[in-house]
Coordinates of C-alpha atoms in Angstrom, one line a residue:
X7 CA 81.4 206.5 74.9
X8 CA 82.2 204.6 71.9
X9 CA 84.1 206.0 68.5
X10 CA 86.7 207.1 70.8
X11 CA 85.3 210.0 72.2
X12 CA 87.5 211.1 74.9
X13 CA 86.8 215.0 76.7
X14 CA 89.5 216.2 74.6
X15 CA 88.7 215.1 71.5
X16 CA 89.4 211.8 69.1
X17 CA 92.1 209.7 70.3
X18 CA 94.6 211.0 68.2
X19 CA 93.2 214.0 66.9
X20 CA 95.9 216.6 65.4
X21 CA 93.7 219.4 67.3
X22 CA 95.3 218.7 70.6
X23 CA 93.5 219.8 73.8
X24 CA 93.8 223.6 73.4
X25 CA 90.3 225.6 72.9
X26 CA 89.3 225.5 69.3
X27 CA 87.8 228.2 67.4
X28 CA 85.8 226.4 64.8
X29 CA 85.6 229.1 62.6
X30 CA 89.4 228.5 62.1
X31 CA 88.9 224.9 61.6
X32 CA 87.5 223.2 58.9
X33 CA 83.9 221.5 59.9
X34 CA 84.9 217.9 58.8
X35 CA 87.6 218.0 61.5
X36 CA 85.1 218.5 64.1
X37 CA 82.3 216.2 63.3
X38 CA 81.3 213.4 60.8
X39 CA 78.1 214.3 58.6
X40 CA 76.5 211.2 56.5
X41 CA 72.8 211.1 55.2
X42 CA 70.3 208.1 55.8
X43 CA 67.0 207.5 54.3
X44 CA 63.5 208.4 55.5
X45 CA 62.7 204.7 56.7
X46 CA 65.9 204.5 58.8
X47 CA 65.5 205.1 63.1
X48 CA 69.1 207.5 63.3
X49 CA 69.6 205.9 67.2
X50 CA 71.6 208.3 69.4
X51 CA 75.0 205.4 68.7
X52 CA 74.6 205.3 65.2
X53 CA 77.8 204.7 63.6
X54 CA 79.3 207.3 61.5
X55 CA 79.3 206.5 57.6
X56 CA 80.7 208.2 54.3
X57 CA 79.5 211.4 53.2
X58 CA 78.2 210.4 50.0
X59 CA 75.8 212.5 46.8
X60 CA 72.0 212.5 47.9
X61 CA 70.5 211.8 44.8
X62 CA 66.2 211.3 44.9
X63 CA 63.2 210.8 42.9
X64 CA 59.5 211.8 42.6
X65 CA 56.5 212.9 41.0
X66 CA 54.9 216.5 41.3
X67 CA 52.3 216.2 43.9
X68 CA 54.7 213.8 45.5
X69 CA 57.1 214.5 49.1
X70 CA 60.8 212.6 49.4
X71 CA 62.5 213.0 52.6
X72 CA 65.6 212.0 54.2
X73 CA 68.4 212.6 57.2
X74 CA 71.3 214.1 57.5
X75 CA 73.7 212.7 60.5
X76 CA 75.6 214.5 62.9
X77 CA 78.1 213.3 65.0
X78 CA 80.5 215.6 66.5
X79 CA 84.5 214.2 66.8
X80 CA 85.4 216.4 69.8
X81 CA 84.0 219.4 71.5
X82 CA 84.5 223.0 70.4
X83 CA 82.1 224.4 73.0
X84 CA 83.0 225.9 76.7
X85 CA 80.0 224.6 77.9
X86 CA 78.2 220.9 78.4
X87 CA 77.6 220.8 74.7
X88 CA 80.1 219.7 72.3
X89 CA 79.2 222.6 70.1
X90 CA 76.4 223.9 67.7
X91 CA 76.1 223.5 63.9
X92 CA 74.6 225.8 61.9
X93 CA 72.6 224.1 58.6
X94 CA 72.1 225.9 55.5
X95 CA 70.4 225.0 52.5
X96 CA 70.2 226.6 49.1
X97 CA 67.1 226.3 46.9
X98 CA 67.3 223.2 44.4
X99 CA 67.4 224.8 40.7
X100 CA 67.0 223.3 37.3
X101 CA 69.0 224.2 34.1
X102 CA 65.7 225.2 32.7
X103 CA 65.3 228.1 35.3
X104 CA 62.9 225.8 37.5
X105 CA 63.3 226.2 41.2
X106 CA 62.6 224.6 44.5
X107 CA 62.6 227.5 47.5
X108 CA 63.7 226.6 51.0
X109 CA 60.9 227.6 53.7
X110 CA 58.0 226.8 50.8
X111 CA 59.8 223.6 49.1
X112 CA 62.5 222.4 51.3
X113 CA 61.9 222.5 54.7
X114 CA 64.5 221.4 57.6
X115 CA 63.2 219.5 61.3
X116 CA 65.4 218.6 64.3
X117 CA 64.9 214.7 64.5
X118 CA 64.4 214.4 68.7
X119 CA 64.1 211.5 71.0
X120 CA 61.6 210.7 73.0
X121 CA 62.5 208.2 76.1
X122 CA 65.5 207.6 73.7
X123 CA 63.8 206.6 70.3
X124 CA 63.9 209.3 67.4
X125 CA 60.5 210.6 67.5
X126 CA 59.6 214.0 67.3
X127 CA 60.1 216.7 63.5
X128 CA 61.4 219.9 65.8
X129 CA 61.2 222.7 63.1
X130 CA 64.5 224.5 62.2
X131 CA 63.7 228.1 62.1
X132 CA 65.2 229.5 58.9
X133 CA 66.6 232.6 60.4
X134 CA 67.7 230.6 63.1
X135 CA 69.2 227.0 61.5
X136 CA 71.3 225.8 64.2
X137 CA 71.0 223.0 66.8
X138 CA 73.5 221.7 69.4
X139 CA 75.2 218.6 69.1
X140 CA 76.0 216.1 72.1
X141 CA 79.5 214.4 73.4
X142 CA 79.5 210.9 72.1
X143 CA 75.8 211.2 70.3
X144 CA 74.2 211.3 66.7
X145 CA 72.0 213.8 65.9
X146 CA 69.4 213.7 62.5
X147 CA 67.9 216.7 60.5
X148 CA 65.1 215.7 58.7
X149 CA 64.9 217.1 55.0
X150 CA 61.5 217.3 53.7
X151 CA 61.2 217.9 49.7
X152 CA 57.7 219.0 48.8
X153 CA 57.2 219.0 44.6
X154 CA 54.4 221.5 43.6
X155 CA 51.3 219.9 41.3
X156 CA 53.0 222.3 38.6
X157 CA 56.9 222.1 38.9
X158 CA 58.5 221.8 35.4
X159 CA 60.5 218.0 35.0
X160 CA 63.9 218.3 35.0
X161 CA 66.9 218.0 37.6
X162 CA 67.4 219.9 40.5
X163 CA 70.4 220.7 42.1
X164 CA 71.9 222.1 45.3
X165 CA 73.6 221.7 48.4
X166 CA 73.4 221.8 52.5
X167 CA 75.8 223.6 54.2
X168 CA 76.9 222.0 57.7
X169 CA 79.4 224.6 59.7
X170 CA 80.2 224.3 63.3
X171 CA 80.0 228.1 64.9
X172 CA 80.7 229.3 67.9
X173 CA 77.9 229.3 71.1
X174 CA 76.5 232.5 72.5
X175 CA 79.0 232.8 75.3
X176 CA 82.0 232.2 73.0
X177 CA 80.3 235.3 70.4
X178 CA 79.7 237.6 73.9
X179 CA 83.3 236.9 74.7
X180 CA 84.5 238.4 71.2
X181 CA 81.2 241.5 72.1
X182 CA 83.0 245.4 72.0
X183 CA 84.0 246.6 75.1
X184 CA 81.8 248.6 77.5
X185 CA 83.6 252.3 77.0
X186 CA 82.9 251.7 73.2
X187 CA 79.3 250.4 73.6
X188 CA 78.7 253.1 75.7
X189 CA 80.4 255.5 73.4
X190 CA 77.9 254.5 70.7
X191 CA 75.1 254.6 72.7
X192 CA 75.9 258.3 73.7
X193 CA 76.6 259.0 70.0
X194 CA 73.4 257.7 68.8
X195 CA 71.0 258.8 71.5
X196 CA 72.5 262.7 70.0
X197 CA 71.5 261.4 66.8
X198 CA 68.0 261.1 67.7
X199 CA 67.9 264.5 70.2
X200 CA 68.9 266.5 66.8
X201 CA 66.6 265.0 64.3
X202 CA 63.8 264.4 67.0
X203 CA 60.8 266.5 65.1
X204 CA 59.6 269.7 66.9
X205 CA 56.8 272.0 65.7
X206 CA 57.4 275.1 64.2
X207 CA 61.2 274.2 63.2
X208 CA 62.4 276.2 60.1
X209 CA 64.1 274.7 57.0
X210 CA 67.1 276.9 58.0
X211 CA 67.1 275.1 61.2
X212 CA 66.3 271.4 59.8
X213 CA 69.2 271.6 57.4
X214 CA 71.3 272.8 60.3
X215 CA 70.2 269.6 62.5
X216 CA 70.5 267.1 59.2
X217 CA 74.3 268.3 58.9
X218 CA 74.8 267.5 62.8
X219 CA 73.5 264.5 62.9
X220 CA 75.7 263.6 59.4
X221 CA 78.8 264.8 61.6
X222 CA 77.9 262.5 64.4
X223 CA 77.1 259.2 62.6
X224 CA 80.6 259.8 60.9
X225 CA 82.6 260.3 63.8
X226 CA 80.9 256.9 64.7
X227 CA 81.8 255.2 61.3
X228 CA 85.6 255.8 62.6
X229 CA 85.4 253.7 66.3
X230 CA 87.9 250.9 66.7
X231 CA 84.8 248.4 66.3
X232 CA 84.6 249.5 62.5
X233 CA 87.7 248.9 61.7
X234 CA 87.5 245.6 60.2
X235 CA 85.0 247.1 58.2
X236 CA 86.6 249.7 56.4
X237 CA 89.9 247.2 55.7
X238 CA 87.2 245.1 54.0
X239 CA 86.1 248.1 52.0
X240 CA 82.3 248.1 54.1
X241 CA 82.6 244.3 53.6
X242 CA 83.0 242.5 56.8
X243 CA 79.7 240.5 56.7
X244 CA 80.3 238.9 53.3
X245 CA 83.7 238.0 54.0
X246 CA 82.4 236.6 57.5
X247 CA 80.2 234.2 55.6
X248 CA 82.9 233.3 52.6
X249 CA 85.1 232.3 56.1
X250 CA 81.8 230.4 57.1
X251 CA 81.5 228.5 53.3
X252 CA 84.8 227.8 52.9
X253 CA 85.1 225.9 56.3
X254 CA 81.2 224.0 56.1
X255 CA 80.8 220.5 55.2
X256 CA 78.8 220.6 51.9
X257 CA 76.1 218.1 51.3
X258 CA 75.2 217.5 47.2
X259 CA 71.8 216.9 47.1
X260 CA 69.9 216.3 43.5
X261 CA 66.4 215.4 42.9
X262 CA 64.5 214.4 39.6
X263 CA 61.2 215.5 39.2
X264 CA 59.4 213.3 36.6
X265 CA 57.0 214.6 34.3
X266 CA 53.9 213.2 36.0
X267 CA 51.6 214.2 38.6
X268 CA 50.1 212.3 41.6
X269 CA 46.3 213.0 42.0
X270 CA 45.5 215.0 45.0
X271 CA 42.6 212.5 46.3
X272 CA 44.9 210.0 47.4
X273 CA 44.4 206.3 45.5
X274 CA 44.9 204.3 48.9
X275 CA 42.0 206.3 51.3
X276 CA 44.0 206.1 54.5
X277 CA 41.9 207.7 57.8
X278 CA 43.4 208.7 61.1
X279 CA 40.6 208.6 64.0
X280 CA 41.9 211.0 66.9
X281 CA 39.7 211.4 69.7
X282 CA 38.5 214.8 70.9
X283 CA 38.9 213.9 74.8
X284 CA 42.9 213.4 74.0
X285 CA 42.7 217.3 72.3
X286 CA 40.6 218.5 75.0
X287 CA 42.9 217.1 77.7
X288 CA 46.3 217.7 76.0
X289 CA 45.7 221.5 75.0
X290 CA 43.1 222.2 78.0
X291 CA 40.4 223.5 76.6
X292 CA 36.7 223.4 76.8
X293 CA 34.6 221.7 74.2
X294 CA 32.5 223.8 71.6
X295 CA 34.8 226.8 72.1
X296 CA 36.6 228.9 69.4
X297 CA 40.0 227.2 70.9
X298 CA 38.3 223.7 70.8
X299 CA 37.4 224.1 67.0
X300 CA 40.8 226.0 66.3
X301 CA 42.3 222.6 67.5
X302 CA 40.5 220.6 65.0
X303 CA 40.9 222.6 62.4
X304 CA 44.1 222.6 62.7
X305 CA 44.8 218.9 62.9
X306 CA 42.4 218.3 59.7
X307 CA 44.9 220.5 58.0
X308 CA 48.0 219.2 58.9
X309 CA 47.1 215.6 59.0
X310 CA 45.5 216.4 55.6
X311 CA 49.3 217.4 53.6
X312 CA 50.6 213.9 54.4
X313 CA 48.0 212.1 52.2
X314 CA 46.2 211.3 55.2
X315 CA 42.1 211.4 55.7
X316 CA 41.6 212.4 59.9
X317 CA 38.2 211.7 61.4
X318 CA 37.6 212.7 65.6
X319 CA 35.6 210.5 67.9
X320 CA 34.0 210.2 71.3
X321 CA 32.9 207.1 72.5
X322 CA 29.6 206.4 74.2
X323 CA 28.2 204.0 76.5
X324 CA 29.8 200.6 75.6
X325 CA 32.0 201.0 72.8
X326 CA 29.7 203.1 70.9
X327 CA 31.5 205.5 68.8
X328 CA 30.5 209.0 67.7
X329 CA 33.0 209.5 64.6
X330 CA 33.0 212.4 62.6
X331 CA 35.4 214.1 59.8
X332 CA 34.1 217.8 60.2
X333 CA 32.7 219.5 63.2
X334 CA 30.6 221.9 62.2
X335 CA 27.1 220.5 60.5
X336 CA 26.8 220.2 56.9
X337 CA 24.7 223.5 56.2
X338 CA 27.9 225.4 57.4
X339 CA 30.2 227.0 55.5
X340 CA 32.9 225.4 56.8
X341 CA 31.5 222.3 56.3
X342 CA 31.5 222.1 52.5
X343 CA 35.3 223.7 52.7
X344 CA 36.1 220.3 54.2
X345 CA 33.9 218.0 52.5
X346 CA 34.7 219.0 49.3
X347 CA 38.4 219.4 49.8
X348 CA 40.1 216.9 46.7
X349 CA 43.0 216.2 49.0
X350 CA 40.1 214.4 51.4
X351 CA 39.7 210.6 50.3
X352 CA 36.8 209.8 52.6
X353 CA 35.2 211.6 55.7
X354 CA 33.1 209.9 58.6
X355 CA 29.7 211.7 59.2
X356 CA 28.5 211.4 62.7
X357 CA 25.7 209.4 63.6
X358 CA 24.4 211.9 66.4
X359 CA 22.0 209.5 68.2
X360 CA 24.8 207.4 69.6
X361 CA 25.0 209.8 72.2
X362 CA 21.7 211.1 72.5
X363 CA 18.5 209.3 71.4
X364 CA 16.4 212.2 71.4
X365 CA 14.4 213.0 68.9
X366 CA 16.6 216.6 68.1
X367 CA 19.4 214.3 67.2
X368 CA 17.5 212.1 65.0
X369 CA 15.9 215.3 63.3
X370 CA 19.9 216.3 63.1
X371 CA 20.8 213.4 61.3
X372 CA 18.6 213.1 58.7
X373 CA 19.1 216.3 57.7
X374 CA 22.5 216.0 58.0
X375 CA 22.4 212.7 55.4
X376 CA 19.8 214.6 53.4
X377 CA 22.4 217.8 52.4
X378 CA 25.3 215.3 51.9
X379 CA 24.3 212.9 49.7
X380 CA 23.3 215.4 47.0
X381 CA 26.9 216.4 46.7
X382 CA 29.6 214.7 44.6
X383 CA 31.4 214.0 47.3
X384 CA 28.8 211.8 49.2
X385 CA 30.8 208.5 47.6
X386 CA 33.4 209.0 50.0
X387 CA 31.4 208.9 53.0
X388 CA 30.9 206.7 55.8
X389 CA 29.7 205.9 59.1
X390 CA 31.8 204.7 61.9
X391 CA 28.9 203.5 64.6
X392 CA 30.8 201.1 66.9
X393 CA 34.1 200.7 68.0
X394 CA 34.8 196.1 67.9
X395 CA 31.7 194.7 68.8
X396 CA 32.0 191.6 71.0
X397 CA 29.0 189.7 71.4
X398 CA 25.6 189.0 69.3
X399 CA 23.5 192.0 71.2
X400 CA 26.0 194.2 70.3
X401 CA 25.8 193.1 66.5
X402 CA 22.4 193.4 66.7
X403 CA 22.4 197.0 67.2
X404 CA 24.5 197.9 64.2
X405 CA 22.2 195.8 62.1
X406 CA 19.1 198.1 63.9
X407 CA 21.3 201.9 62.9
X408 CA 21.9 200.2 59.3
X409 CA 18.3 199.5 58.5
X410 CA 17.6 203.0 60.3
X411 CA 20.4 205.1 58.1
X412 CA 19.4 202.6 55.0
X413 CA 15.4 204.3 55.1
X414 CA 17.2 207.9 54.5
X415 CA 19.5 206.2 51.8
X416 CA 20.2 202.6 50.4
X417 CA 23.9 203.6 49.1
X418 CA 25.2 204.3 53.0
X419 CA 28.5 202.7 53.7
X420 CA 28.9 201.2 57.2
X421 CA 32.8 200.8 58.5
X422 CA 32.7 198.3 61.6
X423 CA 35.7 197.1 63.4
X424 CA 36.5 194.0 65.1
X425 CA 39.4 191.7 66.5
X426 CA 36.8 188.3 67.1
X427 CA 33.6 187.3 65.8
X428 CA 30.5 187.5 68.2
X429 CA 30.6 185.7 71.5
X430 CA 27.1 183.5 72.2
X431 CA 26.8 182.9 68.0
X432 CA 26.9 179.7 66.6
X433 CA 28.8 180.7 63.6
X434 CA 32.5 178.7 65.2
X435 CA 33.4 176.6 68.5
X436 CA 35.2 179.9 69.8
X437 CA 35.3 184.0 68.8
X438 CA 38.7 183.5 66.9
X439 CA 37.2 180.8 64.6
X440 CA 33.7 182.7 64.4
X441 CA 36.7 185.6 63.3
X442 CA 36.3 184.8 59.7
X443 CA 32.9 184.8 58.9
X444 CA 31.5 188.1 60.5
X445 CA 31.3 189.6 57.0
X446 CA 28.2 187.2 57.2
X447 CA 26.7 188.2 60.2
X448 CA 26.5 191.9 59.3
X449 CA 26.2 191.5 55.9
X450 CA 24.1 193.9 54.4
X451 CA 24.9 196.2 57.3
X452 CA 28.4 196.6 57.2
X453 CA 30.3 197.7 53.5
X454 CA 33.8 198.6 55.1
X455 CA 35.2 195.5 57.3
X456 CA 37.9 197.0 59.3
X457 CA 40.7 194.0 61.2
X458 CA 43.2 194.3 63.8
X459 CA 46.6 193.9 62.6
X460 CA 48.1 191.9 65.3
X461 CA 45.2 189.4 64.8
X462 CA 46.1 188.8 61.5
X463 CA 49.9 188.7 62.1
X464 CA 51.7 186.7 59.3
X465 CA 48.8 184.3 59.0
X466 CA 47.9 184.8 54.9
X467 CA 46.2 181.8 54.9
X468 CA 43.6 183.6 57.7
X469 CA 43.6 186.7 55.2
X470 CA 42.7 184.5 52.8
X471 CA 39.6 183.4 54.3
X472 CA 38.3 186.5 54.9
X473 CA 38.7 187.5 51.9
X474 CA 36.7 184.9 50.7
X475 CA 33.9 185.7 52.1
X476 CA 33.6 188.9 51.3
X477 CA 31.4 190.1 48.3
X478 CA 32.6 192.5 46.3
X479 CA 29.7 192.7 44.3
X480 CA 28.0 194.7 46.8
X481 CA 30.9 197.0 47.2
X482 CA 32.1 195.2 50.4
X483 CA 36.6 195.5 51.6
X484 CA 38.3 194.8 53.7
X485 CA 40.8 196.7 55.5
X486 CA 43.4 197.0 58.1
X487 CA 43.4 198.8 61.2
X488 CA 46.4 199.6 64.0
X489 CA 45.7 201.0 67.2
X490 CA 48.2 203.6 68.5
X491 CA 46.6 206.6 70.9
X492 CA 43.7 206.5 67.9
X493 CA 43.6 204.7 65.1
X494 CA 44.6 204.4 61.7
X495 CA 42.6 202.2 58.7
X496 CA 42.5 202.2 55.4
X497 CA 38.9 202.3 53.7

């Protein structure tokens, strides 16, 4: 493919085409390693670059991530791999004593393609850093640097170690030969026959077994597989990984913590709608169960660390939606965990009658609305009732749930998306000029006016005329909204 790559290595390459033992090689002669940033798409051709210092910023309370590149210059491996790296990384530390620990800290992920595009953050297990590198392809780690809410300012300093190693079947090739595994094995199954416990034994006869068992486990210590061992004076696994550092390509990597903090309630209150049928499908399981609320739980969580406020959904008949940040009802325990969580910017409560218009579900809701809004937290809540309403009926019914949820309590904030204003209105000629002046139509019934990016494009003069007719002295935005598998908006 391109770079040169040939089966036997770089065109001109002063390896030649004999097996290499990359543990005898140094790891810049086997593949190129460069970082990128954290906005850059590492493509599977990306062209090798200079290794240069990674040198980054950022508050406490704040995450700064970027790639490393790998691209392998010939192939070191017997099989259809061109090899496997193994990546290291040292904890970042701070003249003063300050520290940054790998695992808690600094975390490593496998940057993997999906239909060709880099997509997925594969964890790297720590015992286990190592991933396989491609003939004639460019592999990314991603780097994540997470600074705690109380890390002392200063500069931190370390390095990641890139070493090409050996695979499996190249380590099982060097294993000890099967007369001396199965000599050990005898030796150390007598070990355990002599110190085995038995009932009744005398300390006459325990000292006499201890001694055996000494005499066996010494006659072991002298096997031909020891020897490099006792040349090294009991050493052979640090000098094994002084042979690893001396051959790894080393990547300097500093980072400057400033001596400010980021508020954990985010300043921007970004919310990720996910719907429950895509959980429910994707993970099979049945709704209302321990697994189904393990689910949930577990995406709140996660989606929660990236500055990010989740809310699920169902939809209804139409494109009623039943959104709702926490699944359990606000007299439960777990509820007031989420709720009141300061990393949470705002949370949907769910308007239960959208899928049943019993009078349980209106008994639900109020009291639902009538815990929450004596908490502190109630200014970050909304409702989410319908999912881009398309014609004047359709308006009408959000205007009906307003005045409804408006008799429990006048401060509710309603979020309602749309792409086009009402069909059959006489607000515009057509839908897409009607567009800008829906904040009239459900104005006082909607607070959180929620458009479709691709509507909006690169036409400012369009935002601009939304804008105007909002009114921000009745606590009305606007927002932005992109539709992936859910949703994402900004409130």
């Amino acid at each position: 493919t391109s770079y040169g790559w040939v089966d036997g290595g770089l065109q001109g390459s002063h390896l030649g085409s004999s097996v290499i033992d990359p543990t005898k090689v140094h790891s810049a002669d086997l593949l190129h390693v460069w970082s990128m940033p954290s906005t850059a798409n590492v493509s599977q051709q990306e062209a090798p670059r200079p290794l240069e210092h990674v040198n980054l910023l950022a508050a406490r309370n704040e995450r700064e991530s970027f790639q490393i590149a790998l691209r392998p210059k010939v192939s070191w491996a017997s099989s259809g791999i061109a090899g496997p790296v193994q990546i290291q990384c040292t904890d970042l530390c701070s003249s003063s004593g300050g520290r940054l620990v790998v695992g808690q800290s600094i975390t490593l992920r496998h940057v993997v393609p999906i239909l060709g595009v880099p997509d997925a953050l594969v964890p790297i297990d720590p015992s286990s850093p190592q991933i396989n590198l491609l003939p004639g392809e460019t592999t990314a780690v991603w780097v994540s640097l997470n600074v705690p809410c109380g890390q002392e300012p200063g500069l931190y300093e370390g390095e990641i170690c890139i070493t090409a190693v050996r695979t499996d079947s190249d380590s099982k090739a060097d294993s000890l030969p099967k007369s001396e595994r199965y000599q050990l094995y005898k030796e150390l199954k007598t070990c355990l026959d002599i110190t085995e416990s038995r009932d009744h034994s005398s300390s006459e006869e325990m000292i006499l077994r201890l001694s055996s068992t000494s005499t066996t486990l010494r006659r072991m210590l002298v096997l031909p597989a020891f020897q490099d061992c006792h040349e090294n004076n009991g050493l052979g696994d640090m000098m094994d990984e002084d042979v690893m550092n001396n051959v790894a390509v080393r990547v300097k990597l500093s980072l400057t913590v400033w001596d400010f903090t980021l508020p954990l309630t985010p300043s921007l209150p970004a919310v990720f709608g996910i719907s429950e049928t895509v959980i429910e499908d994707r993970f099979c399981l049945e709704h209302g169960t321990k697994g189904w609320y393990d689910a949930l739980d577990h995406h709140f969580r996660w989606l929660l660390q990236y500055r990010i406020s989740p809310f699920f959904c169902r939809w209804g008949d139409s494109m009623r939606i039943l959104a709702y940040t926490c699944p359990w009802p606000a007299d439960h325990p777990k509820a007031n965990e989420y709720y009141s969580d300061p990393r949470l910017a705002a949370y949907a409560v769910p308007y239960a009658p959208i899928l049943s218009c019993t009078d349980a579900a209106k008994n639900s809701l109020r009291r639902e609305v009538e815990i929450l809004k004596t908490e502190a937290h109630w200014s970050k809540a909304y409702f989410y009732l319908w999912d881009e309403p398309l014609n004047m009926e359709q308006y009408e019914v959000i205007r009906n749930i307003s005045n409804e949820l408006r008799t429990y309590t006048p401060d509710v904030r309603i979020l309602t998306t749309y792409y086009a204003g009402p069909s059959g209105s006489e607000l515009a000629p057509s839908t897409f000029e009607a567009f800008t002046k829906v904040p009239n139509v459900l104005r006082p019934h909607t607070q959180i006016f929620c458009t479709s990016e691709w509507v909006l494009g690169t036409r400012e003069d369009l935002v601009k005329d939304i804008i105007a007719e909002l009114r921000p002295d009745l606590g009305e935005v606007i927002t932005d909204s992109v539709f992936l598998f859910s949703f994402i908006c900004a409130i």
